[in-house]
Short mmCIF file of C-alpha atoms and ligand atoms in Angstrom, two decimals:
data_model
loop_
_atom_site.label_atom_id
_atom_site.label_comp_id
_atom_site.label_asym_id
_atom_site.label_seq_id
_atom_site.Cartn_x
_atom_site.Cartn_y
_atom_site.Cartn_z
CA MET A 1 11.47 -193.53 147.38
CA SER A 2 15.23 -193.85 147.89
CA MET A 3 17.62 -196.76 148.27
CA GLY A 4 17.43 -198.86 151.41
CA LEU A 5 19.04 -202.22 152.09
CA GLU A 6 19.78 -204.18 148.92
CA GLY A 7 16.51 -205.17 147.24
CA SER A 8 14.49 -202.56 149.11
CA SER A 9 13.74 -198.86 149.08
CA VAL A 10 12.72 -196.40 151.77
CA VAL A 11 9.32 -194.72 151.49
CA ARG A 12 9.72 -190.93 151.30
CA THR A 13 6.27 -189.95 150.10
CA CYS A 14 2.81 -191.43 150.67
CA ARG A 15 1.69 -193.81 147.95
CA ILE A 16 -1.81 -192.31 147.90
CA CYS A 17 -1.46 -188.56 148.44
CA GLY A 18 2.23 -187.91 147.83
CA THR A 19 2.92 -185.99 151.04
CA ASP A 20 6.10 -186.57 153.04
CA ARG A 21 4.55 -186.00 156.47
CA PHE A 22 4.55 -189.27 158.40
CA GLU A 23 4.19 -190.28 162.04
CA GLY A 24 5.60 -193.49 163.49
CA VAL A 25 3.13 -196.22 164.60
CA VAL A 26 5.17 -199.26 165.64
CA SER A 27 8.50 -200.91 164.85
CA LEU A 28 8.91 -204.69 164.99
CA GLY A 29 12.65 -204.54 164.36
CA LEU A 30 14.71 -206.16 161.62
CA MET A 31 12.74 -209.07 160.22
CA PRO A 32 13.28 -211.80 157.62
CA LEU A 33 10.71 -212.12 154.81
CA ALA A 34 7.63 -213.95 156.11
CA ASN A 35 7.21 -216.32 153.16
CA ARG A 36 10.88 -217.00 152.52
CA PHE A 37 11.07 -220.53 153.96
CA ILE A 38 14.58 -221.97 154.17
CA ARG A 39 15.92 -225.24 152.76
CA PRO A 40 17.53 -227.38 155.50
CA GLU A 41 20.94 -227.30 153.76
CA GLN A 42 20.85 -223.49 154.05
CA ALA A 43 19.95 -223.52 157.73
CA ALA A 44 23.27 -222.07 158.84
CA GLU A 45 23.30 -219.25 156.26
CA ALA A 46 22.22 -215.76 157.26
CA GLU A 47 19.17 -214.48 155.42
CA PRO A 48 18.28 -210.92 154.44
CA ARG A 49 16.46 -208.92 157.08
CA TYR A 50 14.68 -205.64 156.51
CA PRO A 51 13.26 -203.07 158.92
CA LEU A 52 9.60 -203.79 159.68
CA GLU A 53 8.26 -200.43 160.71
CA VAL A 54 4.75 -199.02 160.36
CA ILE A 55 4.17 -195.32 159.72
CA ARG A 56 1.04 -193.25 159.11
CA CYS A 57 0.47 -190.50 156.59
CA GLN A 58 -0.65 -187.32 158.32
CA GLU A 59 -2.43 -186.09 155.19
CA CYS A 60 -4.56 -188.98 153.82
CA GLU A 61 -4.19 -191.22 156.93
CA LEU A 62 -2.86 -194.27 155.06
CA VAL A 63 -1.07 -196.62 157.45
CA GLN A 64 1.89 -198.15 155.63
CA LEU A 65 5.36 -199.66 155.92
CA SER A 66 8.44 -197.45 155.82
CA VAL A 67 10.30 -199.84 153.49
CA VAL A 68 9.31 -201.53 150.21
CA VAL A 69 11.00 -204.82 149.33
CA ASP A 70 11.35 -205.55 145.59
CA PRO A 71 8.22 -207.49 144.52
CA GLU A 72 10.38 -209.78 142.35
CA ILE A 73 11.99 -210.99 145.59
CA LEU A 74 8.68 -211.32 147.42
CA PHE A 75 6.31 -212.82 144.89
CA ARG A 76 7.94 -214.74 141.99
CA ASP A 77 8.69 -217.86 144.04
CA TYR A 78 5.83 -217.60 146.46
CA ALA A 79 5.02 -220.04 149.26
CA TYR A 80 1.39 -219.10 149.86
CA ALA A 81 -1.15 -221.21 147.95
CA SER A 82 -4.79 -220.20 148.47
CA SER A 83 -6.14 -223.69 147.87
CA ALA A 84 -4.13 -225.13 150.81
CA SER A 85 -6.70 -223.67 153.22
CA ALA A 86 -10.16 -225.26 153.05
CA PRO A 87 -11.88 -222.16 154.54
CA VAL A 88 -10.41 -220.03 151.73
CA ILE A 89 -11.92 -222.34 149.09
CA GLU A 90 -15.31 -222.04 150.81
CA HIS A 91 -15.00 -218.28 151.18
CA PHE A 92 -14.32 -217.74 147.48
CA ALA A 93 -16.97 -220.23 146.36
CA ALA A 94 -19.48 -218.13 148.32
CA LEU A 95 -18.08 -214.91 146.81
CA ALA A 96 -18.51 -216.31 143.28
CA THR A 97 -22.14 -217.15 144.04
CA ASP A 98 -22.70 -213.67 145.43
CA LEU A 99 -21.04 -211.87 142.51
CA ALA A 100 -22.92 -213.94 139.94
CA ALA A 101 -26.20 -213.03 141.65
CA ARG A 102 -25.32 -209.33 141.91
CA PHE A 103 -23.86 -208.75 138.43
CA LYS A 104 -24.59 -210.33 135.06
CA LEU A 105 -21.38 -212.26 134.47
CA ARG A 106 -22.34 -214.88 131.89
CA ASP A 107 -20.02 -214.54 128.86
CA ARG A 108 -18.58 -211.33 130.25
CA LEU A 109 -14.92 -210.71 131.01
CA VAL A 110 -13.83 -211.01 134.64
CA VAL A 111 -10.19 -210.21 135.39
CA GLU A 112 -8.69 -211.20 138.72
CA ILE A 113 -5.49 -209.51 139.95
CA GLY A 114 -3.40 -211.78 142.17
CA SER A 115 -5.49 -214.82 141.29
CA ASN A 116 -3.02 -217.24 142.95
CA ASP A 117 -3.84 -220.85 142.02
CA GLY A 118 -7.28 -220.02 140.63
CA VAL A 119 -9.25 -220.53 143.81
CA LEU A 120 -11.82 -217.87 142.78
CA LEU A 121 -11.42 -218.06 138.98
CA ASP A 122 -12.65 -221.64 139.11
CA PRO A 123 -16.13 -221.04 140.62
CA LEU A 124 -16.51 -217.87 138.48
CA ALA A 125 -15.73 -219.85 135.30
CA ARG A 126 -18.27 -222.47 136.37
CA ARG A 127 -20.85 -219.66 136.41
CA GLY A 128 -20.15 -218.85 132.78
CA ALA A 129 -17.83 -215.83 133.13
CA ARG A 130 -14.89 -215.46 130.75
CA VAL A 131 -12.12 -215.42 133.36
CA LEU A 132 -8.55 -214.21 133.13
CA GLY A 133 -6.07 -214.28 136.01
CA ILE A 134 -3.03 -212.03 136.43
CA GLU A 135 -0.60 -213.64 138.86
CA PRO A 136 3.14 -212.97 139.28
CA ALA A 137 3.87 -216.12 141.32
CA ARG A 138 5.28 -218.69 138.87
CA GLY A 139 4.13 -221.87 140.64
CA GLN A 140 0.62 -220.61 141.35
CA SER A 141 0.01 -219.29 137.81
CA THR A 142 1.27 -222.58 136.35
CA ALA A 143 -1.09 -224.48 138.66
CA ALA A 144 -4.04 -222.32 137.57
CA ASN A 145 -3.26 -222.76 133.85
CA ALA A 146 -2.96 -226.51 134.40
CA ARG A 147 -6.55 -226.41 135.70
CA GLY A 148 -7.65 -224.70 132.47
CA LEU A 149 -7.95 -221.27 134.10
CA GLU A 150 -6.08 -218.84 131.85
CA THR A 151 -3.57 -216.92 133.94
CA TRP A 152 -0.88 -214.50 132.80
CA ASN A 153 2.29 -214.71 134.84
CA GLU A 154 2.63 -210.95 135.32
CA PHE A 155 2.52 -208.15 137.85
CA PHE A 156 -0.62 -206.13 137.14
CA ASP A 157 0.04 -202.58 135.95
CA GLU A 158 -1.14 -200.10 133.32
CA GLY A 159 0.75 -201.91 130.54
CA VAL A 160 -0.91 -205.25 131.38
CA ALA A 161 -4.32 -203.53 131.59
CA ARG A 162 -3.73 -202.09 128.09
CA ARG A 163 -2.88 -205.54 126.70
CA VAL A 164 -5.93 -207.14 128.29
CA ARG A 165 -8.11 -204.42 126.76
CA ALA A 166 -6.52 -204.84 123.33
CA GLU A 167 -6.80 -208.64 123.35
CA ARG A 168 -10.02 -209.23 125.33
CA GLY A 169 -11.89 -205.93 125.56
CA ARG A 170 -13.13 -204.24 128.72
CA ALA A 171 -14.12 -206.11 131.86
CA ALA A 172 -17.46 -206.28 133.63
CA LEU A 173 -15.63 -207.05 136.82
CA VAL A 174 -12.08 -206.64 138.05
CA ILE A 175 -11.33 -208.45 141.30
CA GLY A 176 -8.36 -208.06 143.64
CA ASN A 177 -8.48 -210.00 146.89
CA ASN A 178 -5.67 -209.64 149.41
CA VAL A 179 -3.50 -208.04 146.78
CA LEU A 180 -3.90 -204.25 147.10
CA ALA A 181 -1.84 -204.26 150.29
CA HIS A 182 0.97 -205.88 148.28
CA MET A 183 1.13 -203.13 145.63
CA SER A 184 3.36 -200.11 145.95
CA ASP A 185 2.08 -197.98 143.05
CA LEU A 186 -1.54 -197.73 144.19
CA SER A 187 -2.37 -194.72 142.01
CA GLY A 188 -1.07 -196.56 138.93
CA VAL A 189 -3.15 -199.61 139.87
CA ALA A 190 -6.29 -197.49 140.35
CA ARG A 191 -5.77 -195.88 136.94
CA ALA A 192 -5.09 -199.28 135.34
CA VAL A 193 -8.27 -200.77 136.82
CA GLY A 194 -10.28 -197.72 135.69
CA SER A 195 -8.97 -198.11 132.13
CA LEU A 196 -9.95 -201.77 132.08
CA LEU A 197 -13.49 -201.50 133.41
CA ASP A 198 -16.51 -201.25 131.16
CA ASP A 199 -18.72 -198.17 131.66
CA ASP A 200 -20.87 -200.15 134.10
CA GLY A 201 -17.91 -202.25 135.32
CA VAL A 202 -17.09 -202.76 138.98
CA PHE A 203 -13.84 -203.30 140.86
CA VAL A 204 -14.37 -205.54 143.89
CA PHE A 205 -11.56 -206.18 146.33
CA GLU A 206 -10.94 -207.51 149.81
CA VAL A 207 -8.31 -206.18 152.17
CA PRO A 208 -7.64 -206.81 155.87
CA TYR A 209 -9.30 -203.96 157.82
CA LEU A 210 -7.16 -201.61 159.89
CA LEU A 211 -9.73 -201.26 162.66
CA ASP A 212 -9.75 -205.04 163.27
CA LEU A 213 -5.95 -205.10 163.23
CA LEU A 214 -5.87 -202.39 165.91
CA ASP A 215 -8.73 -203.70 168.05
CA ARG A 216 -7.54 -207.32 168.12
CA VAL A 217 -3.83 -206.48 168.23
CA GLU A 218 -3.21 -208.50 165.05
CA TYR A 219 0.34 -207.19 164.84
CA ASP A 220 1.51 -210.44 163.28
CA THR A 221 -0.35 -209.54 160.05
CA ILE A 222 2.35 -206.87 159.64
CA TYR A 223 5.06 -208.17 157.31
CA HIS A 224 6.93 -206.90 154.27
CA GLU A 225 4.30 -208.12 151.79
CA HIS A 226 1.72 -205.87 153.42
CA LEU A 227 2.75 -202.38 152.40
CA SER A 228 -0.58 -200.75 153.37
CA TYR A 229 -3.12 -201.32 156.21
CA PHE A 230 -6.37 -199.95 154.87
CA HIS A 231 -9.40 -198.13 156.13
CA LEU A 232 -12.04 -196.34 154.08
CA ALA A 233 -10.83 -192.75 154.23
CA PRO A 234 -7.60 -193.19 152.21
CA LEU A 235 -9.26 -195.70 149.87
CA LYS A 236 -11.97 -193.21 148.96
CA ARG A 237 -9.32 -190.65 148.14
CA LEU A 238 -7.27 -193.12 146.08
CA PHE A 239 -10.18 -193.94 143.79
CA SER A 240 -11.62 -190.45 143.50
CA ASP A 241 -8.19 -189.23 142.36
CA ALA A 242 -8.44 -191.87 139.58
CA GLY A 243 -11.93 -190.82 138.41
CA MET A 244 -13.72 -193.58 140.29
CA ALA A 245 -15.84 -193.82 143.43
CA VAL A 246 -16.25 -196.35 146.23
CA PHE A 247 -20.02 -197.07 146.35
CA HIS A 248 -20.38 -199.98 148.79
CA VAL A 249 -18.47 -201.81 151.50
CA GLU A 250 -19.02 -204.92 153.62
CA ARG A 251 -17.21 -206.18 156.70
CA LEU A 252 -16.00 -209.78 156.61
CA SER A 253 -14.57 -212.05 159.28
CA VAL A 254 -11.95 -213.59 156.96
CA HIS A 255 -8.22 -213.08 157.77
CA GLY A 256 -8.96 -211.68 161.20
CA GLY A 257 -11.39 -209.06 159.83
CA SER A 258 -11.47 -207.65 156.31
CA ILE A 259 -13.52 -205.32 154.18
CA ARG A 260 -14.92 -206.03 150.72
CA VAL A 261 -14.98 -202.77 148.77
CA TYR A 262 -16.96 -202.01 145.58
CA VAL A 263 -15.76 -199.29 143.21
CA GLY A 264 -17.22 -198.00 139.92
CA HIS A 265 -16.58 -195.12 137.54
CA ALA A 266 -17.40 -191.79 139.19
CA GLY A 267 -21.09 -190.85 139.05
CA ARG A 268 -22.31 -194.30 137.89
CA ARG A 269 -23.77 -195.67 141.12
CA SER A 270 -25.18 -194.22 144.31
CA ALA A 271 -23.39 -194.78 147.58
CA SER A 272 -24.88 -197.41 149.90
CA PRO A 273 -25.93 -196.70 153.49
CA GLN A 274 -23.25 -199.18 154.67
CA LEU A 275 -20.58 -196.93 153.19
CA ALA A 276 -21.73 -193.89 155.14
CA ALA A 277 -22.08 -196.01 158.30
CA MET A 278 -18.52 -197.29 158.06
CA SER A 279 -17.11 -193.82 157.44
CA ALA A 280 -19.01 -192.64 160.52
CA THR A 281 -17.57 -195.51 162.59
CA GLU A 282 -14.05 -194.60 161.49
CA GLY A 283 -14.75 -191.04 162.59
CA HIS A 284 -16.08 -192.14 166.01
CA ARG A 285 -13.16 -194.45 166.55
CA LEU A 286 -10.77 -191.56 165.93
CA LEU A 287 -8.71 -193.37 163.29
CA ALA A 288 -7.29 -189.98 162.34
CA ASP A 289 -5.93 -189.50 165.86
CA GLN A 290 -2.48 -190.70 166.92
CA ARG A 291 -3.69 -191.98 170.32
CA ILE A 292 -5.24 -195.20 168.96
CA TYR A 293 -1.90 -196.08 167.32
CA ARG A 294 0.07 -195.34 170.47
CA SER A 295 -2.13 -197.62 172.49
CA PHE A 296 -1.84 -200.31 169.78
CA ALA A 297 1.97 -200.16 170.01
CA GLU A 298 1.74 -200.71 173.78
CA SER A 299 -0.66 -203.63 173.31
CA VAL A 300 1.79 -205.29 170.90
CA VAL A 301 4.46 -205.42 173.60
CA ALA A 302 1.92 -206.71 176.16
CA SER A 303 0.87 -209.43 173.71
CA ARG A 304 4.45 -210.62 173.27
CA VAL A 305 5.03 -210.70 177.03
CA ALA A 306 1.82 -212.69 177.64
CA LEU A 307 2.68 -215.26 174.96
CA ASN A 308 6.28 -215.71 176.13
CA ASP A 309 5.09 -216.08 179.74
CA LEU A 310 2.49 -218.70 178.86
CA LEU A 311 4.96 -220.70 176.74
CA ALA A 312 7.69 -220.54 179.42
CA ASP A 313 5.21 -221.64 182.08
CA ARG A 314 3.94 -224.62 180.05
CA ILE A 315 7.46 -225.72 179.05
CA ALA A 316 8.50 -225.56 182.71
CA ALA A 317 5.51 -227.83 183.39
CA GLY A 318 6.97 -230.36 180.91
CA TRP A 319 4.64 -229.78 177.96
CA ARG A 320 5.68 -230.53 174.39
CA ILE A 321 4.54 -227.68 172.14
CA ALA A 322 4.36 -227.38 168.33
CA GLY A 323 2.98 -224.79 165.90
CA TYR A 324 -0.08 -225.16 163.68
CA GLY A 325 -0.15 -223.39 160.28
CA ALA A 326 3.13 -222.09 158.82
CA SER A 327 1.42 -218.84 157.88
CA ALA A 328 3.21 -215.64 156.92
CA LYS A 329 1.76 -213.96 160.00
CA GLY A 330 3.08 -216.84 162.09
CA ASN A 331 6.57 -215.92 160.98
CA THR A 332 6.17 -212.33 162.16
CA LEU A 333 4.93 -213.67 165.48
CA LEU A 334 7.70 -216.24 165.92
CA ASN A 335 10.45 -213.78 165.05
CA TYR A 336 9.07 -210.89 167.07
CA CYS A 337 8.58 -213.13 170.13
CA ALA A 338 11.89 -214.98 169.51
CA ILE A 339 10.22 -218.39 169.52
CA GLY A 340 12.50 -221.01 167.98
CA PRO A 341 12.98 -224.79 167.81
CA ASP A 342 13.78 -224.85 171.55
CA VAL A 343 10.12 -223.95 172.13
CA LEU A 344 8.26 -225.44 169.13
CA GLU A 345 9.23 -228.95 168.00
CA TYR A 346 7.71 -228.42 164.56
CA VAL A 347 5.12 -226.41 162.67
CA ALA A 348 2.46 -228.51 160.93
CA ASP A 349 1.05 -227.21 157.63
CA THR A 350 -1.11 -228.41 154.73
CA THR A 351 0.90 -226.62 151.98
CA PRO A 352 3.12 -229.15 150.12
CA TYR A 353 5.62 -226.40 149.12
CA LYS A 354 6.32 -225.43 152.75
CA GLN A 355 6.75 -228.98 154.08
CA GLY A 356 10.36 -230.04 154.58
CA LEU A 357 11.52 -226.40 154.81
CA LEU A 358 12.41 -224.33 157.89
CA THR A 359 10.61 -221.24 159.11
CA PRO A 360 12.38 -217.99 158.13
CA GLY A 361 14.51 -216.51 160.88
CA THR A 362 13.54 -219.03 163.53
CA ARG A 363 14.49 -222.30 161.70
CA ILE A 364 11.66 -224.53 162.96
CA PRO A 365 10.95 -227.55 160.70
CA VAL A 366 7.69 -227.34 158.74
CA VAL A 367 6.11 -230.78 158.58
CA PRO A 368 3.01 -232.25 156.91
CA GLU A 369 -0.21 -231.64 158.82
CA ARG A 370 -0.60 -235.36 159.64
CA ARG A 371 2.40 -235.14 162.01
CA SER A 372 0.16 -233.19 164.41
CA VAL A 373 -2.17 -236.22 164.35
CA GLU A 374 0.47 -238.98 164.51
CA ASP A 375 2.80 -237.23 166.97
CA PRO A 376 0.53 -234.82 168.85
CA PRO A 377 2.16 -232.43 171.32
CA ASP A 378 0.49 -231.26 174.53
CA ALA A 379 -0.32 -227.94 172.89
CA LEU A 380 -0.43 -226.48 169.38
CA LEU A 381 0.34 -222.79 169.02
CA LEU A 382 -2.22 -221.47 166.54
CA LEU A 383 -0.12 -219.57 164.01
CA ALA A 384 -3.16 -219.49 161.69
CA TRP A 385 -5.52 -218.19 164.41
CA ASN A 386 -7.69 -216.67 161.67
CA TYR A 387 -9.02 -220.19 161.10
CA ALA A 388 -9.24 -221.06 164.81
CA ASP A 389 -12.90 -222.14 164.67
CA SER A 390 -12.43 -224.37 161.67
CA ILE A 391 -9.14 -225.88 162.96
CA VAL A 392 -10.47 -226.55 166.46
CA GLU A 393 -13.59 -228.13 164.96
CA ARG A 394 -11.56 -230.37 162.63
CA LYS A 395 -9.17 -231.41 165.37
CA ARG A 396 -11.86 -232.64 167.77
CA ASP A 397 -10.02 -235.95 168.28
CA TYR A 398 -6.85 -234.16 169.36
CA ILE A 399 -8.81 -232.17 171.94
CA ALA A 400 -10.73 -235.27 173.06
CA ARG A 401 -7.36 -236.88 173.86
CA GLY A 402 -6.34 -233.91 176.02
CA GLY A 403 -4.63 -231.76 173.36
CA ARG A 404 -4.84 -227.98 173.76
CA PHE A 405 -4.42 -225.00 171.48
CA ILE A 406 -2.69 -221.75 172.37
CA HIS A 407 -4.39 -218.76 170.75
CA PRO A 408 -1.68 -216.08 170.65
CA ILE A 409 -3.56 -212.79 170.23
CA PRO A 410 -4.55 -210.32 171.58
CA LEU A 411 -3.38 -211.97 174.83
CA ALA A 412 -2.29 -215.61 174.75
CA ARG A 413 -4.88 -218.08 176.03
CA LEU A 414 -5.46 -221.82 176.07
CA ILE A 415 -8.28 -223.53 174.15
CA PRO A 416 -10.02 -225.42 175.72
P1 JHZ B 501 -3.11 -217.90 156.22
C1 JHZ B 501 -1.82 -214.92 153.56
O1 JHZ B 501 -1.20 -214.76 154.83
C2 JHZ B 501 -0.87 -214.51 152.52
P2 JHZ B 501 -0.90 -216.00 155.79
C3 JHZ B 501 -1.07 -213.16 151.93
N1 JHZ B 501 0.12 -212.36 152.06
C4 JHZ B 501 -2.14 -212.33 152.50
O2 JHZ B 501 -2.27 -211.21 152.08
C5 JHZ B 501 -2.91 -212.83 153.64
O3 JHZ B 501 -3.04 -214.24 153.56
C6 JHZ B 501 -4.25 -212.17 153.77
C7 JHZ B 501 -2.09 -223.68 156.67
N2 JHZ B 501 -3.31 -224.37 157.14
O4 JHZ B 501 -4.25 -218.13 155.33
C8 JHZ B 501 -2.12 -223.19 155.24
C9 JHZ B 501 -3.17 -225.59 157.78
O5 JHZ B 501 -2.05 -226.12 157.90
O6 JHZ B 501 -3.45 -217.63 157.64
C10 JHZ B 501 -1.29 -221.93 155.29
O7 JHZ B 501 0.08 -222.25 155.11
N3 JHZ B 501 -4.28 -226.21 158.26
C11 JHZ B 501 -1.43 -213.38 150.48
O8 JHZ B 501 0.15 -216.87 155.21
C12 JHZ B 501 -1.48 -221.41 156.70
O9 JHZ B 501 -1.91 -222.53 157.48
C13 JHZ B 501 -5.54 -225.65 158.15
O10 JHZ B 501 -6.53 -226.26 158.61
O11 JHZ B 501 -0.68 -215.44 157.14
C14 JHZ B 501 -2.54 -220.35 156.79
O12 JHZ B 501 -2.13 -219.18 156.19
C15 JHZ B 501 -5.64 -224.38 157.53
C16 JHZ B 501 -7.00 -223.70 157.42
C17 JHZ B 501 -4.52 -223.76 157.04
O13 JHZ B 501 -2.33 -216.74 155.63
#
């Protein structure tokens, strides 16, 4: 890597295979940081913007960003709290049940990387596991410790893995959900996880799935926190280079389509049929071919045009419109489509930290969720479309009174 804008560096070599042969996929321009909400008194100040450009490694196929922003800037004071989204609590409660049934966890060490406010540590601890969280975000790790879920306020790396081993021993399970995409030194992380796992230990992680991103034109999930956009082929290579092997994978609907990947020490477990099936699908879908990425880049532009057209048409018809869910992806969408306070009166959100702040780049006020009940607009732009079913279901009264949702991707449409 070499120096980029202050606080960032330019990617010169692939973080999995080390080659310097890249192809361009899509550029979304200069963007502010998606979780850097702005205090109202700073509304007039310029904020840092960094290039948001996706490239693809021609050797191992990893799709990745061309620029890495310093993780201290991105994650120490972090706006995203897992427990603010009810579907996330349910998702991880179900995962804890599943893991406890699959592996013997009682009294065994389970380490979670990027454990946020303890949303998964909690149900795992209730099942008798000895849990330890590693979480760089100050507020979230404090919240987890306050709930009695031991969490070290650290970035996970080989040094932290060594300390965990020295103080607690090896782990039966290491978990990393929605965190691998945030980590620049993937080889170091793979080695660190390998050194921490017991002989029969398993690393389980969830990441958004590249194929879903491409198929559903989920371009808004591209932001500076997400350094990598994974599919199986580069992941298999990453772990085999670290003496481990992916042995099972599942597709999940969470976050617009994710995969849950299971990794063990090399030669310990046999590969599942699902793993071979997914590799075959990636082959059929030509993920190694540049054409699918070219067509994605065209669809991104078409998606922006469709959303801007729909919004302009409804505003011309006199509708009041607001946003729902001040998500990180929402901030990519708002900035890329140049949607500001002239279009959205407010963005309603359940996260206390975000309320009272302004959206990065676009300066729309984030307000408590109840505002969308007490002062309902004609339409709510679903900036957290990944929870569309659950949100639409919960806001039945709003719809019964004539309220509509705008689902922004792949092509904007009204619900109902
Ligand atoms: P949500 C996060 O992205 C952050 P974001 C992170 N970078 C990551 O990797 C991905 O997830 C996978 C609110 N909300 O989950 C809560 C309501 O207001 O789509 C959140 O602020 N009402 C770690 O930020 C936001 O919406 C509701 O009913 O794009 C949703 O954010 C619900 C369900 C949520 O993730």
